Amino acid sequence: MRALEHLRGAGIAVSVNTQINNWSWRELPELLEVLIAQHAHAWQLQLTVPMGRAADRPEILLQPYELLEVFPLIASLHPRAEAAGVRVFAGNNVGYFGPYEALLRQRIPGQHMSSCGAGKSVLGLEANGTIKGCPSLPTADWAGGSVRENSLKDVWERATPLRYTRDRTPDDLWGYCRTCYYAAECMSGCTWMTHALFGKPGNNPYCHHRTLEMQRAGLRERVALRERAPGTAFDHGVFELISEPFDSETLDTSTPAAGA
């Protein structure tokens, strides 16, 4: 809070990135009021990914079916935020194609999410010169080269880890995402989220459209830790995806009043 005040005092515009997880999502209305008071000009919302420190605390993760509660809450905050001059941006792992998509992504072309931008519109460069398609991706699996040894252009054009999102097709997807109506457009969304969950991309349960379709079928999905993270940089565990019957009557999907 002191940092925000110092930046504001120096005339520097500030934006805020908030992690949405099991500890934080219910406090988003109160947090928005703090951001308005601090004159933040933008607010990006990102789902916590089970990598690094979060890999060691799986209990803080949202479960996929909880998006049924989280998305209505975020949407209810949008008018209050925009009226106060705080522009809301949905992070690229806040997925996808649900009824609030156009509202939350109104500032991007088409007003909806497309496939992962890693190696397409995003580049990650680590302090030691390692090049990745996205700075969040695990280095061991997604390093395409190093600027100490290769030209950036060569790595961008030729390295398989950086070409992944440019070259993949719906045939590279698996599970629900392979059969989804939006498969060719979405391509399972955020590569970082799916790799951190399952050790490979291609099937993303953190999707609003998907949870709604599951709910209509009387099902829900949750993730459960199967292998713990090894304790190395950019580490992650391995989760299993569980589909089970879902009594939606126990879920509160009503839209709360902004600031309530």
CSV table of N, CA, C and O in Angstrom, one decimal, residues 192-254:
chain,number,residue,atom,x,y,z
A,192,TRP,N,0.5,-22.7,-20.0
A,192,TRP,CA,1.1,-22.7,-18.6
A,192,TRP,C,0.2,-23.4,-17.6
A,192,TRP,O,0.7,-24.3,-16.9
A,193,MET,N,-1.1,-23.1,-17.6
A,193,MET,CA,-2.0,-23.8,-16.7
A,193,MET,C,-2.0,-25.3,-16.9
A,193,MET,O,-1.9,-26.1,-16.0
A,194,THR,N,-2.2,-25.7,-18.2
A,194,THR,CA,-2.3,-27.1,-18.4
A,194,THR,C,-1.0,-27.9,-18.2
A,194,THR,O,-1.0,-29.0,-17.7
A,195,HIS,N,0.1,-27.3,-18.5
A,195,HIS,CA,1.4,-28.0,-18.3
A,195,HIS,C,1.7,-28.1,-16.8
A,195,HIS,O,2.1,-29.2,-16.3
A,196,ALA,N,1.4,-27.1,-16.0
A,196,ALA,CA,1.6,-27.1,-14.6
A,196,ALA,C,0.7,-28.1,-13.9
A,196,ALA,O,1.1,-28.7,-12.9
A,197,LEU,N,-0.5,-28.4,-14.5
A,197,LEU,CA,-1.4,-29.4,-13.9
A,197,LEU,C,-1.0,-30.8,-14.3
A,197,LEU,O,-1.0,-31.7,-13.4
A,198,PHE,N,-0.8,-31.0,-15.5
A,198,PHE,CA,-0.7,-32.4,-16.0
A,198,PHE,C,0.7,-32.8,-16.6
A,198,PHE,O,0.9,-33.9,-17.1
A,199,GLY,N,1.6,-31.8,-16.7
A,199,GLY,CA,2.9,-32.1,-17.3
A,199,GLY,C,2.9,-32.0,-18.8
A,199,GLY,O,3.9,-32.4,-19.5
A,200,LYS,N,1.8,-31.7,-19.4
A,200,LYS,CA,1.6,-31.5,-20.8
A,200,LYS,C,0.5,-30.6,-21.1
A,200,LYS,O,-0.5,-30.5,-20.4
A,201,PRO,N,0.5,-29.9,-22.2
A,201,PRO,CA,-0.6,-29.0,-22.6
A,201,PRO,C,-1.7,-29.8,-23.3
A,201,PRO,O,-1.6,-31.0,-23.6
A,202,GLY,N,-2.8,-29.1,-23.6
A,202,GLY,CA,-3.8,-29.7,-24.4
A,202,GLY,C,-5.2,-30.0,-23.8
A,202,GLY,O,-6.1,-30.4,-24.6
A,203,ASN,N,-5.4,-29.8,-22.5
A,203,ASN,CA,-6.7,-30.1,-21.9
A,203,ASN,C,-6.8,-29.3,-20.6
A,203,ASN,O,-6.2,-29.5,-19.6
A,204,ASN,N,-7.6,-28.3,-20.7
A,204,ASN,CA,-7.7,-27.2,-19.7
A,204,ASN,C,-9.1,-27.2,-19.0
A,204,ASN,O,-10.1,-26.8,-19.5
A,205,PRO,N,-9.2,-27.7,-17.7
A,205,PRO,CA,-10.4,-27.8,-17.0
A,205,PRO,C,-10.9,-26.4,-16.5
A,205,PRO,O,-12.0,-26.2,-16.1
A,206,TYR,N,-10.0,-25.4,-16.5
A,206,TYR,CA,-10.3,-24.1,-15.9
A,206,TYR,C,-10.9,-23.2,-17.0
A,206,TYR,O,-10.3,-22.2,-17.5
A,207,CYS,N,-12.1,-23.6,-17.4
A,207,CYS,CA,-12.8,-22.9,-18.5
A,207,CYS,C,-14.3,-22.8,-18.2
A,207,CYS,O,-14.9,-23.8,-17.8
A,208,HIS,N,-14.8,-21.6,-18.3
A,208,HIS,CA,-16.2,-21.3,-17.9
A,208,HIS,C,-17.2,-22.1,-18.8
A,208,HIS,O,-18.1,-22.6,-18.3
A,209,HIS,N,-16.9,-22.0,-20.1
A,209,HIS,CA,-17.8,-22.7,-21.0
A,209,HIS,C,-17.8,-24.2,-20.6
A,209,HIS,O,-18.9,-24.8,-20.6
A,210,ARG,N,-16.7,-24.8,-20.3
A,210,ARG,CA,-16.6,-26.2,-20.0
A,210,ARG,C,-17.3,-26.5,-18.7
A,210,ARG,O,-18.1,-27.5,-18.6
A,211,THR,N,-17.2,-25.7,-17.7
A,211,THR,CA,-17.8,-26.0,-16.4
A,211,THR,C,-19.4,-25.9,-16.6
A,211,THR,O,-20.1,-26.6,-15.9
A,212,LEU,N,-19.8,-24.9,-17.4
A,212,LEU,CA,-21.2,-24.8,-17.6
A,212,LEU,C,-21.8,-26.0,-18.4
A,212,LEU,O,-22.9,-26.5,-18.1
A,213,GLU,N,-21.0,-26.5,-19.3
A,213,GLU,CA,-21.5,-27.7,-20.1
A,213,GLU,C,-21.5,-28.9,-19.1
A,213,GLU,O,-22.4,-29.8,-19.2
A,214,MET,N,-20.5,-29.0,-18.3
A,214,MET,CA,-20.5,-30.1,-17.3
A,214,MET,C,-21.7,-30.0,-16.3
A,214,MET,O,-22.3,-31.0,-16.0
A,215,GLN,N,-22.0,-28.8,-15.9
A,215,GLN,CA,-23.1,-28.6,-15.0
A,215,GLN,C,-24.4,-29.0,-15.7
A,215,GLN,O,-25.2,-29.7,-15.0
A,216,ARG,N,-24.6,-28.7,-16.9
A,216,ARG,CA,-25.8,-29.1,-17.6
A,216,ARG,C,-25.9,-30.7,-17.7
A,216,ARG,O,-27.0,-31.2,-17.7
A,217,ALA,N,-24.8,-31.3,-17.7
A,217,ALA,CA,-24.7,-32.8,-17.7
A,217,ALA,C,-24.8,-33.4,-16.4
A,217,ALA,O,-24.7,-34.6,-16.2
A,218,GLY,N,-24.9,-32.6,-15.3
A,218,GLY,CA,-24.9,-33.1,-13.9
A,218,GLY,C,-23.6,-33.5,-13.4
A,218,GLY,O,-23.5,-34.3,-12.5
A,219,LEU,N,-22.5,-32.9,-14.0
A,219,LEU,CA,-21.1,-33.3,-13.6
A,219,LEU,C,-20.3,-32.1,-13.2
A,219,LEU,O,-20.7,-31.0,-13.5
A,220,ARG,N,-19.3,-32.4,-12.5
A,220,ARG,CA,-18.3,-31.4,-12.2
A,220,ARG,C,-16.9,-32.0,-12.3
A,220,ARG,O,-16.7,-33.2,-12.2
A,221,GLU,N,-15.9,-31.1,-12.4
A,221,GLU,CA,-14.5,-31.6,-12.5
A,221,GLU,C,-13.7,-30.9,-11.3
A,221,GLU,O,-14.0,-29.8,-11.0
A,222,ARG,N,-12.8,-31.7,-10.8
A,222,ARG,CA,-11.9,-31.2,-9.8
A,222,ARG,C,-10.5,-31.8,-10.0
A,222,ARG,O,-10.4,-32.9,-10.7
A,223,VAL,N,-9.5,-31.2,-9.5
A,223,VAL,CA,-8.1,-31.7,-9.6
A,223,VAL,C,-7.6,-32.1,-8.3
A,223,VAL,O,-7.9,-31.5,-7.3
A,224,ALA,N,-6.8,-33.2,-8.3
A,224,ALA,CA,-6.3,-33.7,-7.0
A,224,ALA,C,-4.8,-34.0,-7.3
A,224,ALA,O,-4.4,-34.6,-8.3
A,225,LEU,N,-4.0,-33.6,-6.3
A,225,LEU,CA,-2.5,-33.8,-6.4
A,225,LEU,C,-2.2,-35.2,-6.4
A,225,LEU,O,-2.6,-36.0,-5.5
A,226,ARG,N,-1.4,-35.7,-7.4
A,226,ARG,CA,-1.0,-37.1,-7.5
A,226,ARG,C,0.5,-37.2,-7.2
A,226,ARG,O,1.0,-38.1,-6.5
A,227,GLU,N,1.3,-36.2,-7.7
A,227,GLU,CA,2.8,-36.2,-7.4
A,227,GLU,C,3.2,-34.8,-7.0
A,227,GLU,O,2.8,-33.8,-7.7
A,228,ARG,N,3.9,-34.7,-5.9
A,228,ARG,CA,4.3,-33.4,-5.4
A,228,ARG,C,5.5,-32.8,-6.3
A,228,ARG,O,6.2,-33.5,-6.9
A,229,ALA,N,5.6,-31.5,-6.2
A,229,ALA,CA,6.6,-30.8,-7.0
A,229,ALA,C,8.0,-31.2,-6.4
A,229,ALA,O,8.1,-31.4,-5.2
A,230,PRO,N,9.0,-31.2,-7.2
A,230,PRO,CA,10.3,-31.7,-6.8
A,230,PRO,C,11.1,-30.7,-6.0
A,230,PRO,O,12.2,-31.0,-5.4
A,231,GLY,N,10.7,-29.4,-6.0
A,231,GLY,CA,11.5,-28.4,-5.3
A,231,GLY,C,12.5,-27.6,-6.1
A,231,GLY,O,13.5,-27.1,-5.5
A,232,THR,N,12.4,-27.6,-7.4
A,232,THR,CA,13.3,-26.9,-8.2
A,232,THR,C,12.7,-25.7,-8.8
A,232,THR,O,11.5,-25.4,-8.7
A,233,ALA,N,13.4,-24.9,-9.5
A,233,ALA,CA,12.9,-23.6,-10.1
A,233,ALA,C,11.8,-23.9,-11.1
A,233,ALA,O,11.9,-24.9,-11.9
A,234,PHE,N,10.8,-23.1,-11.1
A,234,PHE,CA,9.6,-23.3,-12.1
A,234,PHE,C,9.0,-24.7,-11.9
A,234,PHE,O,8.5,-25.3,-12.9
A,235,ASP,N,9.0,-25.3,-10.7
A,235,ASP,CA,8.6,-26.7,-10.6
A,235,ASP,C,7.1,-26.7,-10.5
A,235,ASP,O,6.4,-25.7,-10.2
A,236,HIS,N,6.6,-27.9,-10.7
A,236,HIS,CA,5.1,-28.2,-10.6
A,236,HIS,C,5.0,-29.7,-10.2
A,236,HIS,O,5.8,-30.5,-10.5
A,237,GLY,N,3.8,-30.0,-9.7
A,237,GLY,CA,3.5,-31.4,-9.4
A,237,GLY,C,2.7,-31.9,-10.6
A,237,GLY,O,2.7,-31.4,-11.7
A,238,VAL,N,2.1,-33.0,-10.3
A,238,VAL,CA,1.2,-33.7,-11.4
A,238,VAL,C,-0.1,-33.9,-10.7
A,238,VAL,O,-0.2,-34.5,-9.6
A,239,PHE,N,-1.2,-33.5,-11.3
A,239,PHE,CA,-2.6,-33.6,-10.8
A,239,PHE,C,-3.3,-34.6,-11.7
A,239,PHE,O,-3.0,-34.8,-12.9
A,240,GLU,N,-4.3,-35.2,-11.0
A,240,GLU,CA,-5.3,-36.0,-11.8
A,240,GLU,C,-6.6,-35.3,-11.9
A,240,GLU,O,-6.9,-34.5,-11.0
A,241,LEU,N,-7.3,-35.5,-13.0
A,241,LEU,CA,-8.5,-34.8,-13.2
A,241,LEU,C,-9.7,-35.7,-12.9
A,241,LEU,O,-9.7,-36.8,-13.5
A,242,ILE,N,-10.5,-35.3,-12.0
A,242,ILE,CA,-11.6,-36.2,-11.6
A,242,ILE,C,-13.0,-35.6,-12.0
A,242,ILE,O,-13.3,-34.5,-11.8
A,243,SER,N,-13.8,-36.4,-12.7
A,243,SER,CA,-15.1,-36.0,-13.1
A,243,SER,C,-16.1,-36.8,-12.2
A,243,SER,O,-15.9,-38.0,-12.1
A,244,GLU,N,-17.1,-36.1,-11.6
A,244,GLU,CA,-17.9,-36.7,-10.7
A,244,GLU,C,-19.3,-36.1,-10.7
A,244,GLU,O,-19.5,-35.0,-11.2
A,245,PRO,N,-20.3,-36.8,-10.2
A,245,PRO,CA,-21.7,-36.2,-10.2
A,245,PRO,C,-21.7,-34.9,-9.4
A,245,PRO,O,-21.0,-34.7,-8.4
A,246,PHE,N,-22.5,-33.9,-9.8
A,246,PHE,CA,-22.5,-32.6,-9.2
A,246,PHE,C,-24.0,-32.2,-8.9
A,246,PHE,O,-24.8,-32.1,-9.8
A,247,ASP,N,-24.2,-31.9,-7.6
A,247,ASP,CA,-25.5,-31.4,-7.2
A,247,ASP,C,-25.4,-29.9,-7.3
A,247,ASP,O,-24.9,-29.2,-6.3
A,248,SER,N,-25.9,-29.3,-8.3
A,248,SER,CA,-25.7,-27.8,-8.5
A,248,SER,C,-26.6,-27.0,-7.5
A,248,SER,O,-26.4,-25.8,-7.4
A,249,GLU,N,-27.5,-27.7,-6.9
A,249,GLU,CA,-28.3,-26.9,-5.9
A,249,GLU,C,-27.5,-26.5,-4.7
A,249,GLU,O,-27.9,-25.5,-4.0
A,250,THR,N,-26.3,-27.0,-4.5
A,250,THR,CA,-25.5,-26.6,-3.4
A,250,THR,C,-24.6,-25.5,-3.8
A,250,THR,O,-23.8,-25.0,-2.9
A,251,LEU,N,-24.6,-25.1,-5.0
A,251,LEU,CA,-23.7,-24.0,-5.5
A,251,LEU,C,-24.5,-22.7,-5.6
A,251,LEU,O,-25.6,-22.6,-6.2
A,252,ASP,N,-23.9,-21.6,-5.1
A,252,ASP,CA,-24.5,-20.3,-5.2
A,252,ASP,C,-24.0,-19.6,-6.4
A,252,ASP,O,-22.8,-19.1,-6.4
A,253,THR,N,-24.7,-19.5,-7.5
A,253,THR,CA,-24.3,-18.8,-8.7
A,253,THR,C,-25.0,-17.5,-8.9
A,253,THR,O,-25.0,-16.9,-10.0
A,254,SER,N,-25.6,-17.0,-7.9
A,254,SER,CA,-26.3,-15.7,-8.0
A,254,SER,C,-25.2,-14.6,-8.1
A,254,SER,O,-24.1,-14.8,-7.6
